[in-house]
Short mmCIF file of N, CA and C in Angstrom, two decimals:
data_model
loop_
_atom_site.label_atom_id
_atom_site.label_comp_id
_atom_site.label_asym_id
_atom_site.label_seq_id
_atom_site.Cartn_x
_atom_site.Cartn_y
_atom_site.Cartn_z
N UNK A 10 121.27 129.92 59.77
CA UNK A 10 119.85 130.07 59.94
C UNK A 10 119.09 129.36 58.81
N UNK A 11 119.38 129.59 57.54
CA UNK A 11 118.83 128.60 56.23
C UNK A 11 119.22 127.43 56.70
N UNK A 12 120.09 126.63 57.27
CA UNK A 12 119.86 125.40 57.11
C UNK A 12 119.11 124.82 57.92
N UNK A 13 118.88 125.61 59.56
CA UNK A 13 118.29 125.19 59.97
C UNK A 13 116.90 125.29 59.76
N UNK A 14 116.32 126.15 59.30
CA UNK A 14 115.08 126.24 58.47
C UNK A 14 114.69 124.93 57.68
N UNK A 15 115.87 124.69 56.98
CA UNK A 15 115.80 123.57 55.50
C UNK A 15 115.35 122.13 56.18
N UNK A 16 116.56 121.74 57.55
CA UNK A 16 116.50 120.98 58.73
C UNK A 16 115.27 120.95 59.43
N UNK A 17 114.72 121.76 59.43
CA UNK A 17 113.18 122.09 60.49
C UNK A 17 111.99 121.42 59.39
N UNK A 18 112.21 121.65 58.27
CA UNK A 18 110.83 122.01 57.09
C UNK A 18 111.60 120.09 56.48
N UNK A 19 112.49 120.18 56.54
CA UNK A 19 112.43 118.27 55.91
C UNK A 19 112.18 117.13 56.87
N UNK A 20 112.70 117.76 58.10
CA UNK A 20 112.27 117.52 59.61
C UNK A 20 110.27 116.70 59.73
N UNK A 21 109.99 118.18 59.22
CA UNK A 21 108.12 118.51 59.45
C UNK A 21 108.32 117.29 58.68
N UNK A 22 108.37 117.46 57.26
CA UNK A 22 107.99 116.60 56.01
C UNK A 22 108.38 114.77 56.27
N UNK A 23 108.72 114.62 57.11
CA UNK A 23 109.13 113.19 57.30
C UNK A 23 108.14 113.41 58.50
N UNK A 24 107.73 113.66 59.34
CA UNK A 24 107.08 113.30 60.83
C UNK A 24 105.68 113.49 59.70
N UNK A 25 105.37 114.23 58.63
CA UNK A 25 104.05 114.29 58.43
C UNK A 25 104.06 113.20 57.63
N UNK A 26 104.81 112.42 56.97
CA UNK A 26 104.77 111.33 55.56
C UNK A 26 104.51 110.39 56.65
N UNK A 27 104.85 109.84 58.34
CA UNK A 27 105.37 108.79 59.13
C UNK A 27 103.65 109.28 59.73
N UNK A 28 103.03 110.06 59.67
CA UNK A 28 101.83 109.85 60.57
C UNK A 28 100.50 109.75 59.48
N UNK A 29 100.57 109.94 58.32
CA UNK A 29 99.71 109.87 56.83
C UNK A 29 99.42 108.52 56.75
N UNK A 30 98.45 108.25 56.50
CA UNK A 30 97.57 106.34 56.47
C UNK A 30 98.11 106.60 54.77
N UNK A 31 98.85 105.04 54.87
CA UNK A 31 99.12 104.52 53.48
C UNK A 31 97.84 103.82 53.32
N UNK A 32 97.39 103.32 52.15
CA UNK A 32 96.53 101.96 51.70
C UNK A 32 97.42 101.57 51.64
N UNK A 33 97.81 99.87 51.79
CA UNK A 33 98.01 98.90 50.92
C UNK A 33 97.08 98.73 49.63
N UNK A 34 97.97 97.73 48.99
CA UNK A 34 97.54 97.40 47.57
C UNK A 34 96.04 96.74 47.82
N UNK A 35 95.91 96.18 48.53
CA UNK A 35 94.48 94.97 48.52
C UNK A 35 93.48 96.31 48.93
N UNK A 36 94.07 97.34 50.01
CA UNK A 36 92.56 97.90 50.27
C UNK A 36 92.57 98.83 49.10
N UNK A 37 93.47 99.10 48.08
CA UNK A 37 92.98 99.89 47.21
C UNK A 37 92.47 98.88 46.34
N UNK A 38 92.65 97.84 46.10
CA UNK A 38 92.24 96.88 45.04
C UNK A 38 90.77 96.87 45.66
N UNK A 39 90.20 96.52 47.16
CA UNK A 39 89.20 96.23 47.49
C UNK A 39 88.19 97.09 47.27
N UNK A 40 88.81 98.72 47.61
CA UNK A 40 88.05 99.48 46.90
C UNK A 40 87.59 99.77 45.58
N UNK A 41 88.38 99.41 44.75
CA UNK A 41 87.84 99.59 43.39
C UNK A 41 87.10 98.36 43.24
N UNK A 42 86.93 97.69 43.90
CA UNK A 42 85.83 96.21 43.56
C UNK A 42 84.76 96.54 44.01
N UNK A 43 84.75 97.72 44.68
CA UNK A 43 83.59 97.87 45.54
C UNK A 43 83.13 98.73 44.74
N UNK A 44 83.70 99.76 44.35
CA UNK A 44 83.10 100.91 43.40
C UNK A 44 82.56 100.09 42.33
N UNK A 45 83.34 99.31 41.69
CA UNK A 45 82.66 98.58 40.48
C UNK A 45 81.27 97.89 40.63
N UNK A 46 81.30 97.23 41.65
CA UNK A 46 80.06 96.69 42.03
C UNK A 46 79.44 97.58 42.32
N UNK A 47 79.03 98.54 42.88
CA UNK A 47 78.49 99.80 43.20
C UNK A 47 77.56 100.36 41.81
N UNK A 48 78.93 100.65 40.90
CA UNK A 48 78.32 100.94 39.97
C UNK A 48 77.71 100.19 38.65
N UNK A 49 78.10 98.55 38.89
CA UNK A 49 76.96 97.51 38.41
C UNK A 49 75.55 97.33 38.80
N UNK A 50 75.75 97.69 39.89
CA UNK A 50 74.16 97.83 40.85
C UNK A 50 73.47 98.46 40.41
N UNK A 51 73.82 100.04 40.52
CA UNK A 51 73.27 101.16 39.60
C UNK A 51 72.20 101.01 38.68
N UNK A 52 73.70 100.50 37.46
CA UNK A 52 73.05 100.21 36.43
C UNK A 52 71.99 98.84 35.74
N UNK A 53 72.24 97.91 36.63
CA UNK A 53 71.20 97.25 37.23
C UNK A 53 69.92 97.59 37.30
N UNK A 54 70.15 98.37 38.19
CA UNK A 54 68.69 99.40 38.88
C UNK A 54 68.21 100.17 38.03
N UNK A 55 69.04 100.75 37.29
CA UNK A 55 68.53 101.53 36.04
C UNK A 55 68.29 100.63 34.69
N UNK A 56 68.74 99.56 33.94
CA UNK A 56 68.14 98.85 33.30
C UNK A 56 66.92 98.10 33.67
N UNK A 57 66.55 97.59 35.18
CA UNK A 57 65.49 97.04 35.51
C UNK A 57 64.58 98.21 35.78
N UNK A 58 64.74 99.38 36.02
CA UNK A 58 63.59 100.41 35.83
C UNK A 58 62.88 100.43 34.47
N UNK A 59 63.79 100.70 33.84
CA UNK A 59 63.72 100.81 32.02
C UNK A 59 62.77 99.89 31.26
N UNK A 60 62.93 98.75 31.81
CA UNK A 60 62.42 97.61 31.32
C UNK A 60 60.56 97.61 32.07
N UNK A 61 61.23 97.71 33.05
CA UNK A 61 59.58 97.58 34.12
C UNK A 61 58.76 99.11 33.70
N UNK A 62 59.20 100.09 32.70
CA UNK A 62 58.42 101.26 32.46
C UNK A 62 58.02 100.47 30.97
N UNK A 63 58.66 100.22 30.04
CA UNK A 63 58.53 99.59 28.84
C UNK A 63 57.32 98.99 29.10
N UNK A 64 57.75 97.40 29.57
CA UNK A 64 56.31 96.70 29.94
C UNK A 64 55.49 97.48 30.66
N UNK A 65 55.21 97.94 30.92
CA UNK A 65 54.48 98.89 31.74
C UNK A 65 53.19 99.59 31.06
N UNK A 66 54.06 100.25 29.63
CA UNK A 66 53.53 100.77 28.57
C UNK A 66 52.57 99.87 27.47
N UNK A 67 53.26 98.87 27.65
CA UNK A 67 52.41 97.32 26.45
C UNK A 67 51.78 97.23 27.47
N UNK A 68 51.37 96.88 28.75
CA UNK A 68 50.09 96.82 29.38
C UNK A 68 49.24 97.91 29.58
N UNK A 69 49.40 98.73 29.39
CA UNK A 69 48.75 99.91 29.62
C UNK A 69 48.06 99.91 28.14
N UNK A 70 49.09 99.91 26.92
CA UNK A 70 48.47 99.69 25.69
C UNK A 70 47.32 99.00 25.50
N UNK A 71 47.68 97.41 26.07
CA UNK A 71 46.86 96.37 26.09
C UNK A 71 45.34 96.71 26.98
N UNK A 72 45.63 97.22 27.83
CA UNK A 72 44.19 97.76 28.60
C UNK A 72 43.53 98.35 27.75
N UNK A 73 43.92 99.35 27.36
CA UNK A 73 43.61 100.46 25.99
C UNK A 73 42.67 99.64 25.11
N UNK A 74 43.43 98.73 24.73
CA UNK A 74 42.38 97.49 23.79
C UNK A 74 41.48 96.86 24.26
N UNK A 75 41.60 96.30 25.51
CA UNK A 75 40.56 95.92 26.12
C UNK A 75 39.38 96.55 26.17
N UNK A 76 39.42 97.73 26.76
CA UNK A 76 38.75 98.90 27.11
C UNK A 76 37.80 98.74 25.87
N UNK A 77 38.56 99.21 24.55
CA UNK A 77 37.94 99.19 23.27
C UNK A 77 36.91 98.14 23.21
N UNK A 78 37.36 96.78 23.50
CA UNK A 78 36.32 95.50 23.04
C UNK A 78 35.64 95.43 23.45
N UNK A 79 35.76 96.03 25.11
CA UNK A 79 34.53 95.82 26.15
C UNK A 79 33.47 96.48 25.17
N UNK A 80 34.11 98.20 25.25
CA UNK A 80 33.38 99.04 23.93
C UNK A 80 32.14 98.50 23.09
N UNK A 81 33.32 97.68 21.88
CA UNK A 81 32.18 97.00 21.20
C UNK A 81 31.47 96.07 21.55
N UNK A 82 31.58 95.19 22.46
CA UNK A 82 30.77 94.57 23.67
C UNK A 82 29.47 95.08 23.52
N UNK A 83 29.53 96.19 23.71
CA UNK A 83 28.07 96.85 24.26
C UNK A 83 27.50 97.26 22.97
N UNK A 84 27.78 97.13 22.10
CA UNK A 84 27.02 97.41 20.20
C UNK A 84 26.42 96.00 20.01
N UNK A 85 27.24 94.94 20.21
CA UNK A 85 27.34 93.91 19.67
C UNK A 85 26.05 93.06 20.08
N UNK A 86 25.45 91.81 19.24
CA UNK A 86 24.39 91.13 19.61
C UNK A 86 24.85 90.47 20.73
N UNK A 87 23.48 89.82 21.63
CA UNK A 87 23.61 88.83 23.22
C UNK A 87 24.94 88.24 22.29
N UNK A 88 24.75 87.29 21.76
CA UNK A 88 25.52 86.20 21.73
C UNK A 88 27.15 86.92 21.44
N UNK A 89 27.39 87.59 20.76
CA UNK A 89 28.44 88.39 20.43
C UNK A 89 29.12 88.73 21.72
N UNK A 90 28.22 89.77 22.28
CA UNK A 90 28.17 90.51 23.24
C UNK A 90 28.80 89.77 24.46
N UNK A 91 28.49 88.41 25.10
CA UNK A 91 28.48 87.43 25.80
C UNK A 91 30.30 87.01 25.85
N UNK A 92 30.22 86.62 24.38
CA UNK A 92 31.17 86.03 24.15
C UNK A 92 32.73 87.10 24.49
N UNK A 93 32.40 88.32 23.84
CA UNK A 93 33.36 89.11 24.13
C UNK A 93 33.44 89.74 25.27
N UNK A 94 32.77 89.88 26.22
CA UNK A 94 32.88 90.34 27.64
C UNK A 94 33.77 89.39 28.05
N UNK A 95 33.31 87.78 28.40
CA UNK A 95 33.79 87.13 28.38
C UNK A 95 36.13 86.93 27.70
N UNK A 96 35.79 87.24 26.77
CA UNK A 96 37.18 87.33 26.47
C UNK A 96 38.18 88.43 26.83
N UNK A 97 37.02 89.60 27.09
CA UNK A 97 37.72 90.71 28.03
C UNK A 97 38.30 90.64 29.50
N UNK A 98 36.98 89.96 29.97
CA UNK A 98 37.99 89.69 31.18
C UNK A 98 38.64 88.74 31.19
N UNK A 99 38.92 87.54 30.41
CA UNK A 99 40.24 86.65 30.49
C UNK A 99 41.38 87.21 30.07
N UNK A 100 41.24 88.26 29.35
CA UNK A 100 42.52 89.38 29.05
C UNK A 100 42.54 90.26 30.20
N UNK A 101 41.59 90.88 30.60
CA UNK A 101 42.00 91.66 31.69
C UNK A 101 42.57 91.18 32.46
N UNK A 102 42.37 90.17 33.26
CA UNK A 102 42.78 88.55 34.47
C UNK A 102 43.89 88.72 33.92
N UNK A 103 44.37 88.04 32.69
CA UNK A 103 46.16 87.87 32.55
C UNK A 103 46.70 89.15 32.76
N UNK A 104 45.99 90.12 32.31
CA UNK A 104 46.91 91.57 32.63
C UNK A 104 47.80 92.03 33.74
N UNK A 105 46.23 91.88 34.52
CA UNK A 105 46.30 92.07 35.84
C UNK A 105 47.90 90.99 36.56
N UNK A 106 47.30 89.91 36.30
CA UNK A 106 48.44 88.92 36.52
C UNK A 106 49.99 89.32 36.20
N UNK A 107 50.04 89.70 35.01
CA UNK A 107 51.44 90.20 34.43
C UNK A 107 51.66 91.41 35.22
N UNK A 108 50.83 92.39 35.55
CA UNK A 108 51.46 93.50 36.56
C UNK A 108 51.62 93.17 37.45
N UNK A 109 50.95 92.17 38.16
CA UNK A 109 51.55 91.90 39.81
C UNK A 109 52.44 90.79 39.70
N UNK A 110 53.23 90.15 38.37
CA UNK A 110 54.28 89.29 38.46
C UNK A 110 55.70 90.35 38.40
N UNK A 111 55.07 91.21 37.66
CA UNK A 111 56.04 92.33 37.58
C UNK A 111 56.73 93.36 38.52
N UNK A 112 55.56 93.39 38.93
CA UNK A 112 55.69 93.91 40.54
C UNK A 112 57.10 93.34 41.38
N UNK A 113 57.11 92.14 41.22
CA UNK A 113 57.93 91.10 42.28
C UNK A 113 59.39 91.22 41.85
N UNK A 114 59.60 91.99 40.80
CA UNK A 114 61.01 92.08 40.67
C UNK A 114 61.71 93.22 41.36
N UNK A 115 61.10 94.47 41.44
CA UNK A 115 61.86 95.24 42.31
C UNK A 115 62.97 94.85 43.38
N UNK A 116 62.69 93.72 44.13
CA UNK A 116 63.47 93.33 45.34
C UNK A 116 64.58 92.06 44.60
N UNK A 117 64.60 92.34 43.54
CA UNK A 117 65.83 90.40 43.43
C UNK A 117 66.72 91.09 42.43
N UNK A 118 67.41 90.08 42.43
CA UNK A 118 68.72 90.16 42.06
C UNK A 118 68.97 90.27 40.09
N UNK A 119 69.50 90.35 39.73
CA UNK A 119 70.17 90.58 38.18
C UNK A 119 69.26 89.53 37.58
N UNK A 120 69.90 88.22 38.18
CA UNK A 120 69.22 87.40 37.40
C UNK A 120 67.41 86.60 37.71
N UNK A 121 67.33 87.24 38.47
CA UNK A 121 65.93 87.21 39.09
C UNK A 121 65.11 87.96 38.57
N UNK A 122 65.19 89.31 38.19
CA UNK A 122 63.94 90.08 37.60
C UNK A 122 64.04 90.08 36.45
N UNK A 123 65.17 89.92 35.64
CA UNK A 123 65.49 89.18 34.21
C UNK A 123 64.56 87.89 33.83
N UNK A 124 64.33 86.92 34.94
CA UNK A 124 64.00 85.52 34.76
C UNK A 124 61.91 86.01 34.89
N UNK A 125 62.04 86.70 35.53
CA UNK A 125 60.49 87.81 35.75
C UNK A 125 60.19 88.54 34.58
N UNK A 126 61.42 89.18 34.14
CA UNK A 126 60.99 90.18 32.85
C UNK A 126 60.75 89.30 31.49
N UNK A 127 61.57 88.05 31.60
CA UNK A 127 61.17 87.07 30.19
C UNK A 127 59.93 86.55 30.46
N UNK A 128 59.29 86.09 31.64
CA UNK A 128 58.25 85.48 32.18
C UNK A 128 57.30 86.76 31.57
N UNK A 129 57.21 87.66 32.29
CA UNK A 129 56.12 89.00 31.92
C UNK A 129 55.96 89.35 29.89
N UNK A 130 56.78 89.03 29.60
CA UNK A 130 57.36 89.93 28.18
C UNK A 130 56.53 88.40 27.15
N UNK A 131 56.71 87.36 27.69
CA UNK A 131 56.33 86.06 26.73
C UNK A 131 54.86 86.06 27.10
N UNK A 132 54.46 85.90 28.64
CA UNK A 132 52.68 86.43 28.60
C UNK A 132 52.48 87.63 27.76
N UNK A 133 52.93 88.75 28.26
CA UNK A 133 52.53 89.77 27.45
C UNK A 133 52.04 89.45 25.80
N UNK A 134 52.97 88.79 25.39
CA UNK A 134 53.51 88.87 23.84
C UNK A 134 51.87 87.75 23.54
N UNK A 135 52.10 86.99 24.64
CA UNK A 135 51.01 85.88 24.15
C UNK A 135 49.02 86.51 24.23
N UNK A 136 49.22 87.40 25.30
CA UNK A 136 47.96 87.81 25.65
C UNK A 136 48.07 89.32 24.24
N UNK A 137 48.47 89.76 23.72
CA UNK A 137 48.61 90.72 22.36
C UNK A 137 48.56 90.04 21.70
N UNK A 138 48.43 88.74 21.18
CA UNK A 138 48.53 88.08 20.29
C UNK A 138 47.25 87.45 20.33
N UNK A 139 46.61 86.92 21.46
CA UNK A 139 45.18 86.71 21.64
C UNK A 139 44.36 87.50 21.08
N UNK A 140 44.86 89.14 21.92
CA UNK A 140 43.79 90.11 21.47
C UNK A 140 43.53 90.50 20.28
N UNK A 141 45.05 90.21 19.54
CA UNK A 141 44.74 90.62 18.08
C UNK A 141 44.14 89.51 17.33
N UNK A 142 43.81 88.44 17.63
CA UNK A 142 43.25 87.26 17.33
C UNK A 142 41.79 87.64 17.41
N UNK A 143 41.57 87.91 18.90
CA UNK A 143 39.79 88.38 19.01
C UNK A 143 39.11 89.76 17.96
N UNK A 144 40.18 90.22 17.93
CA UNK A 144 40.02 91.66 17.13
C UNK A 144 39.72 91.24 15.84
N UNK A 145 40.34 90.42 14.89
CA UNK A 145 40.44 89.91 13.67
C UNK A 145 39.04 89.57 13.28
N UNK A 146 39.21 88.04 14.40
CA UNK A 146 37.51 87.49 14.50
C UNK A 146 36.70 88.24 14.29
N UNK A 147 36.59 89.42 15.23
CA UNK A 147 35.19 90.33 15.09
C UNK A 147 35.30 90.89 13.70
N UNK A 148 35.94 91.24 13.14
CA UNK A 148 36.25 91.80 12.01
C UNK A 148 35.60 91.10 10.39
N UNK A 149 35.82 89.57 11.07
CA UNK A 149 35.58 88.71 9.94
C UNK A 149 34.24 88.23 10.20
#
């Protein structure tokens, strides 16, 4: 009676190993290429968030300043006055510009919103560098 038990149960254990899906090597290889990429994407997605909240913040900053000059805008003499409205909205205009270039990266690829985020980050850098230029001026 034990052996045939032993016979029955190694029996099972071979008809269940003969009906069990093996992988081959490639679809397990394929899968882990896939997971990897998967989880390059990710983080992709999560460094290009990161970045697009950052800039996000220096324009928002930069408005902040604007806001301010318009500000003194309105203290300031005609001619003053003129001049710096004037330079407000050519800062506001690029702003504006840099958020809706920024905008356009959501949908592309690694090296696409990278090639967007240096584009956005060098205006940026250049239009803060203006403003602190106009700021100075008034100062002096």
């Amino acid at each position: 009676m034990k052996t045939k038990l032993i016979l029955v149960a190694a029996m099972a254990g071979l008809l269940f190993n003969c009906q069990s899906e093996k992988k081959t090597t490639a679809e397990t290889r394929t899968e882990a290429v896939e997971e990897a990429a998967d989880k390059a994407a990710r983080e992709m997605k999560v460094e290009a968030a990161e970045a697009k909240a950052a800039l996000a913040r220096r324009l928002d900053l930069l408005d902040a300043e604007i806001d301010s000059l318009e500000a003194r805008a309105k203290k300031a003499s005609a001619k003053s006055k003129a001049k710096l409205n004037a330079e407000a909205k050519e800062l506001r205009a690029e702003a504006a510009r840099l958020r809706g270039r920024m905008s356009t990266w959501d949908d592309q690829m690694a090296s696409g919103w990278r090639t967007v985020k240096n584009e956005v980050e060098e205006g940026l850098a250049k239009t803060e560098s203006a403003m602190k230029k106009l700021v100075a001026d008034i100062k002096d």
